[in-house]
GROMACS .gro file of C-alpha atoms in nm:
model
  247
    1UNK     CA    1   0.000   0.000   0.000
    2UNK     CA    2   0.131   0.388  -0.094
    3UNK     CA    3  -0.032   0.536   0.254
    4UNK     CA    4  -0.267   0.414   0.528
    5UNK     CA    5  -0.335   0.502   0.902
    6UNK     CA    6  -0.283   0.266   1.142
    7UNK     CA    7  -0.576   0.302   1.472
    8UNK     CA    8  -0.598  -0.048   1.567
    9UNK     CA    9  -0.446  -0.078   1.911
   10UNK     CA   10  -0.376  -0.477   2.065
   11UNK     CA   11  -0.749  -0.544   2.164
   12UNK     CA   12  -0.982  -0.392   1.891
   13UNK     CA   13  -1.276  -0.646   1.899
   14UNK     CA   14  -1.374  -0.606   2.244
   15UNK     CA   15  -1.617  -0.389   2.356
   16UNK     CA   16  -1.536  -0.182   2.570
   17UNK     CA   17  -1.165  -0.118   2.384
   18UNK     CA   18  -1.345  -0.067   2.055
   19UNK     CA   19  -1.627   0.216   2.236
   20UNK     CA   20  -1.285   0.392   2.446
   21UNK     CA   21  -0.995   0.358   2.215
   22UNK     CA   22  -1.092   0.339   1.920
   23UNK     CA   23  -1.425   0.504   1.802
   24UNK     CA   24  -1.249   0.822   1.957
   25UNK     CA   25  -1.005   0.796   1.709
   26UNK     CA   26  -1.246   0.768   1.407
   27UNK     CA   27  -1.446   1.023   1.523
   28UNK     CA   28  -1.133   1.274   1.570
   29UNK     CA   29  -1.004   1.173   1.180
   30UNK     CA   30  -1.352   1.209   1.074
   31UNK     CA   31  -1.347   1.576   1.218
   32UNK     CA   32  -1.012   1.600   1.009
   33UNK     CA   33  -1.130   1.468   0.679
   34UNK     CA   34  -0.875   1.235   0.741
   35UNK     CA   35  -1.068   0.882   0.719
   36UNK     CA   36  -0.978   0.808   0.335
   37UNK     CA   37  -0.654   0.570   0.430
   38UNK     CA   38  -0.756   0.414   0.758
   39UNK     CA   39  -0.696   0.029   0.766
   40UNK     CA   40  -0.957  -0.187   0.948
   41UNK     CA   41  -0.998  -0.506   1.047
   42UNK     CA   42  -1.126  -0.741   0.725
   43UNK     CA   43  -1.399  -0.852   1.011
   44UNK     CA   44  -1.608  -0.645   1.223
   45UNK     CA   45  -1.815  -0.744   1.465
   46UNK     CA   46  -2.137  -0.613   1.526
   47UNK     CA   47  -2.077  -0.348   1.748
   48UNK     CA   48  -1.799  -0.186   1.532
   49UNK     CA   49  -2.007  -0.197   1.207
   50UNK     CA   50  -2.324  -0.057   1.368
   51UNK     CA   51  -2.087   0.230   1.559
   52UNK     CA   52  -1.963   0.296   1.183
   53UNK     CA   53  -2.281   0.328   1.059
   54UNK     CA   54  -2.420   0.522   1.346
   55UNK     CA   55  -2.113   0.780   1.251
   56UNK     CA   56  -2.246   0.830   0.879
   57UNK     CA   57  -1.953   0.625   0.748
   58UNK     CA   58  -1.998   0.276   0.528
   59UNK     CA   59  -1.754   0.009   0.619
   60UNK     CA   60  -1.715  -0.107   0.300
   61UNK     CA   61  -1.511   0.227   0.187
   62UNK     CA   62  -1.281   0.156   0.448
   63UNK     CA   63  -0.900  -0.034   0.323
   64UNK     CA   64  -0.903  -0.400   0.545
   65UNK     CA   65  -0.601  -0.611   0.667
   66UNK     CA   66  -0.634  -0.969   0.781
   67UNK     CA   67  -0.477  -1.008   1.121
   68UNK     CA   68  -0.148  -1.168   1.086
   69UNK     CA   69  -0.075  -1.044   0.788
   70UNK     CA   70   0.238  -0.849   0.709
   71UNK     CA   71   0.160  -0.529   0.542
   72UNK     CA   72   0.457  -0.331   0.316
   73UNK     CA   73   0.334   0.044   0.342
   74UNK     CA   74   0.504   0.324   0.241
   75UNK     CA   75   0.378   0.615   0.455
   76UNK     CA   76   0.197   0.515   0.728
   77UNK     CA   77  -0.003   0.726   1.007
   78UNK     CA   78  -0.024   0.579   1.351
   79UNK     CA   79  -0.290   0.762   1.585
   80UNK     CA   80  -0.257   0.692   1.911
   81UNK     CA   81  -0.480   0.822   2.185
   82UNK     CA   82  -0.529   0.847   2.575
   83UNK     CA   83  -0.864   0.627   2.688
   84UNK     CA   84  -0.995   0.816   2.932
   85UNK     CA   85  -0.962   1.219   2.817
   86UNK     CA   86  -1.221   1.411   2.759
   87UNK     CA   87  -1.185   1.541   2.492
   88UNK     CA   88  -1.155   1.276   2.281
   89UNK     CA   89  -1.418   1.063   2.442
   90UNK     CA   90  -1.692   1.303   2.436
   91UNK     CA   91  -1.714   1.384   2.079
   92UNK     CA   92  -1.843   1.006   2.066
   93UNK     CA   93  -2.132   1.046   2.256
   94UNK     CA   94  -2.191   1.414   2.041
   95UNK     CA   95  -2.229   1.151   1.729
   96UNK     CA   96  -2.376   0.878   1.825
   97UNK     CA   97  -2.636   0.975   2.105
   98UNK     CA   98  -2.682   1.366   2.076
   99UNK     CA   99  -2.889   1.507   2.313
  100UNK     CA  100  -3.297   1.564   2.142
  101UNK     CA  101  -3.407   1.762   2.427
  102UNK     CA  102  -3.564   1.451   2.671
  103UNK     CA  103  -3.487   1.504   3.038
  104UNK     CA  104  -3.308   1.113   3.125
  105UNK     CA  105  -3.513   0.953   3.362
  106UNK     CA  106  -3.450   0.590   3.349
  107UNK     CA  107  -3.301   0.360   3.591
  108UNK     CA  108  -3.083   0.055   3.427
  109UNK     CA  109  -2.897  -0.232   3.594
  110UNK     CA  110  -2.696  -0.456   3.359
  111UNK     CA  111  -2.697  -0.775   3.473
  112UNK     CA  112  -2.402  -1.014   3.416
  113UNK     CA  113  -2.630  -1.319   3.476
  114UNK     CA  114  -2.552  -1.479   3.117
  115UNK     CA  115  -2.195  -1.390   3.141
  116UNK     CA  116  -1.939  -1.700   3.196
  117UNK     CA  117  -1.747  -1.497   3.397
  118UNK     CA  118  -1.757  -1.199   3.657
  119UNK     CA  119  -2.146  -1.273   3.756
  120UNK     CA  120  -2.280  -1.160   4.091
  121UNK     CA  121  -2.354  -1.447   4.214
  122UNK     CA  122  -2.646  -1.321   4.469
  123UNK     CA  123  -2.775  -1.114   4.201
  124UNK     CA  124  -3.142  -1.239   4.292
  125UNK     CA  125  -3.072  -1.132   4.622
  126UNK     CA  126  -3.007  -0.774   4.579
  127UNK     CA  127  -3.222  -0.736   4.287
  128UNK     CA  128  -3.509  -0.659   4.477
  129UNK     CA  129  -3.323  -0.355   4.616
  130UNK     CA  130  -3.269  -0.196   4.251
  131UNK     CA  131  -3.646  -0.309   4.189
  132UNK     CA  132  -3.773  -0.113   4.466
  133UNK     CA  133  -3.551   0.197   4.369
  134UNK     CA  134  -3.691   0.163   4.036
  135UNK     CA  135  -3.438   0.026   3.809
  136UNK     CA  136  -3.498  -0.211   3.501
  137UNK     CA  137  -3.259  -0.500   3.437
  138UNK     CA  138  -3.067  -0.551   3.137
  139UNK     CA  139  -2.907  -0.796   2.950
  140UNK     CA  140  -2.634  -0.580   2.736
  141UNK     CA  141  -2.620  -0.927   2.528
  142UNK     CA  142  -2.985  -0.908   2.445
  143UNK     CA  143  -2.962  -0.558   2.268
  144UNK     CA  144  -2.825  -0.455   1.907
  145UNK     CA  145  -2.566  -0.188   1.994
  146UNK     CA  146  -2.779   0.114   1.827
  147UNK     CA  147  -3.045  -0.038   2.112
  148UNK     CA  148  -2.778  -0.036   2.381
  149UNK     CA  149  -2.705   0.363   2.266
  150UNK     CA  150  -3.070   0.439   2.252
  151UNK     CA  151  -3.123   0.355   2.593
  152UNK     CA  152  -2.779   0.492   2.778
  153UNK     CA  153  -2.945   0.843   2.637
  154UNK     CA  154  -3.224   0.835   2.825
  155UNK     CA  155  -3.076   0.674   3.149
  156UNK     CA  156  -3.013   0.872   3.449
  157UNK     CA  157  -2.907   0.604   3.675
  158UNK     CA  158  -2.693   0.316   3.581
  159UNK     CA  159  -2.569   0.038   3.762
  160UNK     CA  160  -2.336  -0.289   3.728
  161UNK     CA  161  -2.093  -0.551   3.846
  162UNK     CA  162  -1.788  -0.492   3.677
  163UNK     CA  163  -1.787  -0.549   3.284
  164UNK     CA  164  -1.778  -0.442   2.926
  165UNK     CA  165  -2.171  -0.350   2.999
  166UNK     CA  166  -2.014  -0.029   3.217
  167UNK     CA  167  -1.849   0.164   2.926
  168UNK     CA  168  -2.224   0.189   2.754
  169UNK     CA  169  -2.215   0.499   3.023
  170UNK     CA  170  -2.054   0.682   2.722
  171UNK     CA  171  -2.382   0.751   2.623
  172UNK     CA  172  -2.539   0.835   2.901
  173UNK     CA  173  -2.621   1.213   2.974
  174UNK     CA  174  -2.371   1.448   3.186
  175UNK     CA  175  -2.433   1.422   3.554
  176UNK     CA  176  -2.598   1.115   3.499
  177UNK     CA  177  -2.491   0.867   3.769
  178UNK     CA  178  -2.291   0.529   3.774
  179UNK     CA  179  -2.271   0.276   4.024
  180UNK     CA  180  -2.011  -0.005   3.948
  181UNK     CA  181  -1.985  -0.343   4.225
  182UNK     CA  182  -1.664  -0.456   4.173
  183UNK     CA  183  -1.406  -0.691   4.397
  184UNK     CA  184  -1.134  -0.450   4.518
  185UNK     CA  185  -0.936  -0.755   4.545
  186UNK     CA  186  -0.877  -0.680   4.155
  187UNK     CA  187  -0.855  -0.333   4.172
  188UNK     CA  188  -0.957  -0.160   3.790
  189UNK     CA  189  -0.974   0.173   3.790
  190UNK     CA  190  -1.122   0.236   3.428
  191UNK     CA  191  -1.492   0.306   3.495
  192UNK     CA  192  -1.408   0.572   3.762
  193UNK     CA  193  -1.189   0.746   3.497
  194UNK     CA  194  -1.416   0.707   3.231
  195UNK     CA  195  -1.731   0.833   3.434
  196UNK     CA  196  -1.504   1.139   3.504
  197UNK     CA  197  -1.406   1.164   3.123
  198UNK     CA  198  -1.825   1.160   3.061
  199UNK     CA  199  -1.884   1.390   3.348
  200UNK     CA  200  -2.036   1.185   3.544
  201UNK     CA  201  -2.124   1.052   3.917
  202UNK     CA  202  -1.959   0.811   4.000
  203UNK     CA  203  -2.025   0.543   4.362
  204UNK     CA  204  -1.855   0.159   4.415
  205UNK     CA  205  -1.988  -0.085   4.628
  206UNK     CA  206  -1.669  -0.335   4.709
  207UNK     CA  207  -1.773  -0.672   4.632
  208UNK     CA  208  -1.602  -1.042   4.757
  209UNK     CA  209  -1.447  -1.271   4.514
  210UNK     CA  210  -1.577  -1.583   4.477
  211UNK     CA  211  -1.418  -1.880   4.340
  212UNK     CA  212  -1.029  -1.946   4.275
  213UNK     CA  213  -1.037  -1.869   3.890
  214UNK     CA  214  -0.653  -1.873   3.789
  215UNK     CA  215  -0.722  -1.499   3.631
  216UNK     CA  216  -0.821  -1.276   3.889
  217UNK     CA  217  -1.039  -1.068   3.686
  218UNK     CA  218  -1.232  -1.328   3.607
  219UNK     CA  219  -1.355  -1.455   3.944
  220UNK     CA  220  -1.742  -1.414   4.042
  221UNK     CA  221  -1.847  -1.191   4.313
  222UNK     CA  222  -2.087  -1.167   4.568
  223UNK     CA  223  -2.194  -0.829   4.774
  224UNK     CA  224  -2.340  -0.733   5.090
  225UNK     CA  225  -2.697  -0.594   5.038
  226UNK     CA  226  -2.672  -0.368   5.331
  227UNK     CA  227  -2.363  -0.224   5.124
  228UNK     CA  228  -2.607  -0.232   4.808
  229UNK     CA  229  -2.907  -0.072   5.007
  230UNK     CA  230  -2.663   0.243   5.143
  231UNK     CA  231  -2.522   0.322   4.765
  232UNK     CA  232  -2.870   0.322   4.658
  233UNK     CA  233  -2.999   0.558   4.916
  234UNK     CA  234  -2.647   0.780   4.897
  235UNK     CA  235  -2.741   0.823   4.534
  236UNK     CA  236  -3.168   0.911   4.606
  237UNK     CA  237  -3.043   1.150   4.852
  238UNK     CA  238  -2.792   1.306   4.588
  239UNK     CA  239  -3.055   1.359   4.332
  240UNK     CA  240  -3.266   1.522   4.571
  241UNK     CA  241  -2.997   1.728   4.624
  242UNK     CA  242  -2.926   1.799   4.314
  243UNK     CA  243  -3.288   1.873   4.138
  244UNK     CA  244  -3.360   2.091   4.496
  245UNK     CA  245  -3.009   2.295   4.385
  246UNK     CA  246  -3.175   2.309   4.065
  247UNK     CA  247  -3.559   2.464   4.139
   0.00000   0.00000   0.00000
């Protein structure tokens, strides 16, 4: 190849890396006019082709590689980028879920119940907490992506367990608010930094590991509802707050 640009970083296919590190990238090139010689992966999954569709631009324009492949080029681009600033997070959730003018008002959890990996295990017995506060539950797995971007814009609240399901808060409104359950025992930063990148609220309710799973990110979880039942009312009592600040 004469040119290409290069914005495929080690992980490209999952989730949350594709929504964090690499959409932002697309979206800043695409502000550019510089999309014409970006290489992408000969197969997309879902979630990337939708996101590329949801951005105005056909995959099929784009130049493809075939992982593993060697690839002679003689000028290429490399765009790297920093996952959790601002600046080039937001402009994602400018494209793909601009706001129309609806206050959010929903109340999503994501549940992890279908996952084979990182589920919370007494899920059924906390779930009537989140019930009673008003939350739906969610299966991310259940929902197209465009779905999955439809309804972060109109959520106010959204909680859990630790998972790809999290970085849908991209698309949530500013000053919505995320609560994450997570085992500190594997301590993972990312959805703190990326609610702050979103500008948004952020509460963790420390979970137990469960299980000896060699990887320790892996490992199931199960939480105190007591712990679950004080998040829940820290947050009520911060929205009160909040929309009394704001009459």
């Amino acid at each position: 190849m004469p040119r290409a640009t290069w914005i495929c970083e080690r992980v490209y296919d999952n989730h949350s890396h594709w929504l964090t590190a690499h959409l932002p990238k697309l979206c800043l090139l695409q502000d550019r006019g510089a999309l014409g010689q970006v290489l992408l992966p000969e197969r997309l999954t879902k979630t990337m082709e939708t996101s590329l569709r949801l951005l105005g631009l056909d995959p099929a324009q784009f130049q493809t590689f075939k992982p593993g492949e060697i690839l002679n080029i003689q000028e290429l681009t490399i765009v790297g980028s920093d996952r959790f600033r601002s600046e080039l997070l937001r402009p994602v959730r400018e494209k793909l879920a601009p706001p129309r003018g609806q206050v959010a008002s929903k109340r999503v959890y994501i549940s992890r119940s279908k996952a084979p990996r990182r589920r919370l295990l007494n899920e059924d017995q906390i779930w009537p907490l989140f019930a009673k506060a008003g939350f739906e539950r969610y299966h991310m797995e259940d929902l197209d992506f465009a779905a999955q971007v439809q309804l972060m814009s109109k959520t106010q609240v959204l909680a859990a367990p630790h998972g790809a399901g999290l970085t849908n808060m991209i698309f949530c409104p500013p000053n919505s608010h995320v609560l994450e359950i997570a085992w500190l025992g594997f301590p993972n930063p990312n959805f703190y930094a990326l609610a702050c990148a979103m500008g948004l609220n952020y509460s963790l309710v420390g979970a137990d590991g469960n299980g000896k799973s060699s990887t320790l990110l892996e490992r199931d979880m199960i939480v105190d509802p007591e712990k679950v039942r004080s998040a829940l009312e820290g947050i009520e009592l911060f929205l009160a707050n909040s929309n009394a600040a704001a009459e």
